[in-house]
Amino acid sequence: MGASKTENFTAKQNQIAVIAKAMGHPARIAIIDYLLKVDTCICGDIVNEIKLAQPTISQHLKELKNAGIIKGNISGTAICYCIDEKALQTFQKYFNNLETKLEKKKLNCC
Amino acid sequence: MGASKTENFTAKQNQIAVIAKAMGHPARIAIIDYLLKVDTCICGDIVNEIKLAQPTISQHLKELKNAGIIKGNISGTAICYCIDEKALQTFQKYFNNLETKLEKKKLNCC
DNA sequence: TTATTATATTGCAATATTACGATAAATAAT
DNA sequence: ATTATTTATCGTAATATTGCAATATAATAA
């Protein structure tokens, strides 16, 4: 197969999985880290920062954008990318809830 | 290619990506959700809960285990799976740091 | 207009993932 | 010992991902 059976899961589960999947590659974590590190929004110096070819970086940026983790503004010939908080906040909400539940049932388990 | 160039990234970036990738499938989010919902540790009723074939579930469990998100104890013919907190805590630490940095630079951006 | 610069898209090869049927392995029950 | 139960593994098909060279696109600069 190769395709996930998304229809078997809740909208929330699919949503969280999409965000997590977008973060599931070290290049994309590196891009997020870099966008957080630099104060100004960044475009193509990501290519200099990360040792991957330009089309590969472009593809990773696209996936982060599709997942709602980053957004981009055209500014001249360059495109200024930056973190889009929405998806990350959705994820954080899920994750904090998860950790709260975990603490409540500590030691109930193997 | 199809293989990530992990050597280009830091150990931390690779570690976070591995955990995120393991969470990057709705079935695995559903498994995590289920393990959190039930009070006792769970084995094969995950197969009843999630509409995927047993080998598929087994494979997803293996990936969660490899990422350190769950652990399993043999108990008779069954295997009792439960959440393993370590990886999730590592991830949460990364994520909280990310959100802290984000708040500091609000409005600096596109 | 013709470069130049920055990014995206296309096309492709290598590899990984997802899913499942068939089967194996391991323990428990009869 | 035989049978049932539970989970893992193997093999395989369909699809997705990763990465890059080549090329296209779009905006600015000369």
Coordinates of C-alpha atoms (C1' of nucleotides) in Angstrom, one line a residue:
Chain A
M1 CA 0.0 0.0 0.0
G2 CA 2.0 3.0 1.2
A3 CA -1.0 5.2 1.9
S4 CA -2.3 5.8 5.4
K5 CA -6.0 4.8 6.1
T6 CA -6.9 8.2 7.4
E7 CA -10.6 7.4 7.3
N8 CA -10.2 5.1 10.3
F9 CA -9.1 7.9 12.6
T10 CA -10.5 11.0 14.1
A11 CA -10.0 14.5 12.6
K12 CA -7.9 15.4 15.6
Q13 CA -5.7 12.3 15.3
N14 CA -5.1 13.0 11.7
Q15 CA -4.4 16.6 12.4
I16 CA -1.8 15.8 15.1
A17 CA -0.2 13.2 12.9
V18 CA 0.2 15.7 10.0
I19 CA 2.0 18.2 12.2
A20 CA 4.2 15.5 13.8
K21 CA 5.0 14.0 10.4
A22 CA 6.1 17.4 9.1
M23 CA 8.5 17.6 12.1
G24 CA 9.6 14.0 11.4
H25 CA 12.7 14.9 9.4
P26 CA 15.9 16.4 10.8
A27 CA 16.2 18.9 8.0
R28 CA 12.8 20.3 8.9
I29 CA 13.7 20.4 12.6
A30 CA 16.9 22.3 11.5
I31 CA 14.8 24.7 9.5
I32 CA 12.5 25.4 12.5
D33 CA 15.6 25.8 14.8
Y34 CA 17.1 28.2 12.4
L35 CA 13.9 30.3 12.0
L36 CA 13.8 30.5 15.8
K37 CA 17.5 31.5 16.1
V38 CA 17.6 34.4 13.6
D39 CA 15.7 37.5 14.7
T40 CA 14.6 38.5 11.2
C41 CA 12.6 36.3 8.9
I42 CA 14.7 34.2 6.6
C43 CA 14.6 33.1 3.0
G44 CA 17.5 31.5 1.1
D45 CA 20.3 31.5 3.6
I46 CA 18.7 28.3 4.9
V47 CA 20.3 26.7 1.8
N48 CA 23.7 28.0 3.1
E49 CA 23.0 26.9 6.7
I50 CA 21.9 23.4 5.8
K51 CA 24.0 21.2 3.6
L52 CA 21.3 20.1 1.2
A53 CA 20.6 21.2 -2.4
Q54 CA 18.3 24.1 -3.0
P55 CA 15.4 22.1 -4.5
T56 CA 15.5 19.8 -1.5
I57 CA 15.3 22.7 0.9
S58 CA 12.5 24.1 -1.2
Q59 CA 10.6 20.9 -0.9
H60 CA 11.1 20.7 2.9
L61 CA 9.8 24.3 3.2
K62 CA 6.8 23.4 1.2
E63 CA 6.0 20.5 3.5
L64 CA 6.4 22.7 6.6
K65 CA 4.1 25.3 4.9
N66 CA 1.5 22.6 4.0
A67 CA 1.4 21.5 7.6
G68 CA 0.9 25.1 8.7
I69 CA 4.2 25.3 10.7
I70 CA 5.7 28.1 8.6
K71 CA 4.5 30.8 6.3
G72 CA 6.1 32.8 3.6
N73 CA 6.0 36.4 2.3
I74 CA 7.3 37.4 -1.0
S75 CA 9.8 40.3 -0.7
G76 CA 11.4 41.2 -3.9
T77 CA 13.0 38.1 -5.5
A78 CA 13.4 36.5 -2.1
I79 CA 10.7 34.8 0.0
C80 CA 10.7 35.5 3.7
Y81 CA 9.8 32.5 5.7
C82 CA 8.9 32.4 9.3
I83 CA 7.2 30.3 11.9
D84 CA 3.4 30.2 11.9
E85 CA 2.3 29.6 15.4
K86 CA -1.1 28.0 14.9
A87 CA -0.1 24.5 14.1
L88 CA 2.6 24.4 16.8
Q89 CA 0.1 25.7 19.3
T90 CA -2.4 23.0 18.3
F91 CA 0.3 20.4 18.8
Q92 CA 1.4 21.9 22.1
K93 CA -2.2 21.7 23.4
Y94 CA -2.4 18.1 22.5
F95 CA 1.0 17.3 24.0
N96 CA 0.4 19.1 27.3
N97 CA -2.9 17.3 27.7
L98 CA -1.1 14.0 27.0
E99 CA 1.5 14.8 29.7
T100 CA -1.2 15.8 32.2
K101 CA -2.9 12.4 31.7
L102 CA 0.4 10.6 32.0
E103 CA 1.2 12.2 35.4
K104 CA -2.2 11.2 36.8
K105 CA -1.7 7.5 36.1
K106 CA 1.9 7.2 37.0
L107 CA 2.9 3.7 38.3
N108 CA -0.4 2.1 37.1
C109 CA 1.7 0.5 34.4
C110 CA 4.3 -2.1 33.5
Chain B
M1 CA 17.2 8.6 -2.7
G2 CA 14.6 8.0 0.0
A3 CA 17.1 8.1 2.9
S4 CA 17.6 11.1 5.2
K5 CA 21.0 12.6 5.3
T6 CA 21.2 12.4 9.1
E7 CA 24.9 13.2 9.2
N8 CA 24.2 16.8 8.3
F9 CA 22.2 17.4 11.4
T10 CA 22.9 17.6 15.2
A11 CA 22.2 14.6 17.4
K12 CA 19.4 16.6 19.1
Q13 CA 17.8 17.4 15.7
N14 CA 17.9 13.8 14.7
Q15 CA 16.6 12.6 18.1
I16 CA 13.6 15.0 17.9
A17 CA 12.9 14.1 14.3
V18 CA 12.8 10.4 15.3
I19 CA 10.2 11.0 18.0
A20 CA 8.1 13.3 15.8
K21 CA 8.3 10.8 12.9
A22 CA 7.0 8.0 15.2
M23 CA 4.1 10.2 16.0
G24 CA 3.6 11.1 12.4
H25 CA 0.9 8.5 11.6
P26 CA -2.7 8.7 12.8
A27 CA -2.7 5.0 13.8
R28 CA 0.2 5.6 16.1
I29 CA -1.5 8.7 17.6
A30 CA -4.6 6.5 18.1
I31 CA -2.5 3.9 19.9
I32 CA -1.0 6.6 22.2
D33 CA -4.5 8.0 22.8
Y34 CA -5.8 4.5 23.6
L35 CA -3.0 3.7 26.0
L36 CA -3.7 6.9 27.8
K37 CA -7.4 6.3 28.0
V38 CA -7.4 2.8 29.5
D39 CA -6.2 2.6 33.0
T40 CA -4.6 -0.8 32.7
C41 CA -1.9 -1.5 30.2
I42 CA -3.1 -2.9 27.0
C43 CA -2.0 -5.5 24.4
G44 CA -4.2 -6.9 21.6
D45 CA -7.4 -5.1 22.1
I46 CA -5.7 -2.3 20.2
V47 CA -6.5 -4.5 17.2
N48 CA -10.2 -4.4 18.1
E49 CA -10.1 -0.7 18.8
I50 CA -8.4 0.3 15.6
K51 CA -9.6 -1.0 12.3
L52 CA -6.3 -2.2 10.9
A53 CA -5.1 -5.8 10.5
Q54 CA -3.1 -7.3 13.3
P55 CA 0.3 -7.4 11.5
T56 CA -0.2 -3.7 10.7
I57 CA -0.8 -2.8 14.4
S58 CA 2.1 -5.0 15.4
Q59 CA 4.3 -3.0 13.0
H60 CA 3.1 0.3 14.4
L61 CA 3.7 -0.8 17.9
K62 CA 7.3 -1.8 16.9
E63 CA 7.9 1.7 15.6
L64 CA 6.6 3.3 18.7
K65 CA 8.8 1.0 20.8
N66 CA 11.9 1.8 18.6
A67 CA 11.3 5.5 19.2
G68 CA 11.1 4.9 22.9
I69 CA 7.5 6.1 23.1
I70 CA 6.0 2.8 24.4
K71 CA 7.4 -0.3 26.2
G72 CA 6.0 -3.8 26.5
N73 CA 6.0 -6.6 29.1
I74 CA 5.2 -10.2 28.3
S75 CA 2.4 -11.5 30.4
G76 CA 1.3 -14.9 29.4
T77 CA 0.5 -15.2 25.7
A78 CA -0.3 -11.5 25.6
I79 CA 2.1 -8.6 25.7
C80 CA 1.2 -5.6 27.8
Y81 CA 2.1 -2.3 26.2
C82 CA 2.2 1.1 27.9
I83 CA 3.6 4.5 27.4
D84 CA 7.3 5.1 28.1
E85 CA 7.7 8.6 29.3
K86 CA 11.3 9.3 28.5
A87 CA 11.0 10.1 24.8
L88 CA 7.8 12.1 25.3
Q89 CA 9.5 14.1 28.0
T90 CA 12.5 14.8 25.7
F91 CA 10.1 16.0 23.1
Q92 CA 8.2 18.1 25.5
K93 CA 11.3 19.8 26.7
Y94 CA 12.3 20.7 23.1
F95 CA 8.8 21.9 22.4
N96 CA 8.4 24.1 25.4
N97 CA 11.7 25.7 24.7
L98 CA 10.5 26.3 21.1
E99 CA 7.3 28.0 22.4
T100 CA 9.3 30.1 24.8
K101 CA 11.5 31.4 22.1
L102 CA 8.5 32.0 19.9
E103 CA 6.8 34.2 22.5
K104 CA 10.0 36.3 22.9
K105 CA 10.0 37.3 19.3
K106 CA 6.4 37.8 18.6
L107 CA 5.6 40.4 15.9
N108 CA 9.2 40.4 14.7
C109 CA 7.9 38.5 11.7
C110 CA 6.0 38.4 8.4
Chain C
dT1 C1' 16.0 44.4 -23.1
dT2 C1' 19.1 41.5 -21.0
dA3 C1' 21.3 39.8 -17.2
dT4 C1' 21.1 38.5 -12.4
dT5 C1' 19.2 36.6 -8.3
dA6 C1' 16.0 33.8 -5.6
dT7 C1' 12.8 30.3 -5.5
dA8 C1' 9.8 26.7 -7.4
dT9 C1' 8.8 22.9 -10.3
dT10 C1' 9.7 18.8 -13.1
dG11 C1' 11.5 14.4 -13.7
dC12 C1' 13.8 10.7 -12.0
dA13 C1' 16.4 7.2 -9.1
dA14 C1' 16.9 5.1 -4.6
dT15 C1' 14.9 4.0 -0.6
dA16 C1' 11.1 3.9 3.0
dT17 C1' 6.5 3.3 4.6
dT18 C1' 2.0 1.3 4.8
dA19 C1' -0.9 -2.5 4.7
dC20 C1' -2.1 -7.2 4.7
dG21 C1' -2.2 -12.5 3.9
dA22 C1' 0.3 -16.3 5.3
dT23 C1' 2.9 -18.3 8.6
dA24 C1' 5.9 -18.9 12.6
dA25 C1' 6.7 -18.8 17.6
dA26 C1' 5.5 -19.0 22.3
dT27 C1' 2.5 -19.8 26.0
dA28 C1' -1.8 -21.5 28.1
dA29 C1' -5.7 -24.6 28.3
dT30 C1' -7.7 -29.1 27.4
Chain D
dA1 C1' 0.3 -34.1 23.0
dT2 C1' -3.1 -31.3 20.9
dT3 C1' -5.4 -27.2 20.4
dA4 C1' -6.4 -22.4 21.0
dT5 C1' -4.7 -17.7 21.8
dT6 C1' -1.7 -13.9 21.1
dT7 C1' 1.8 -11.6 18.9
dA8 C1' 5.7 -11.4 15.7
dT9 C1' 7.9 -12.0 11.3
dC10 C1' 8.1 -12.7 6.3
dG11 C1' 7.0 -11.7 1.8
dT12 C1' 5.0 -8.7 -1.3
dA13 C1' 2.3 -4.9 -3.6
dA14 C1' 1.2 -0.1 -3.7
dT15 C1' 2.5 4.3 -2.6
dA16 C1' 5.3 8.0 -0.4
dT17 C1' 9.6 10.2 0.7
dT18 C1' 14.2 12.0 0.0
dG19 C1' 17.4 14.1 -2.8
dC20 C1' 19.3 16.2 -6.8
dA21 C1' 20.2 18.0 -11.7
dA22 C1' 17.9 20.5 -15.0
dT23 C1' 14.9 23.8 -15.9
dA24 C1' 11.2 27.2 -15.3
dT25 C1' 9.4 31.3 -13.1
dA26 C1' 9.3 35.8 -11.3
dA27 C1' 11.2 40.0 -9.7
dT28 C1' 14.9 43.2 -9.6
dA29 C1' 19.2 45.5 -11.6
dA30 C1' 22.0 46.9 -15.4

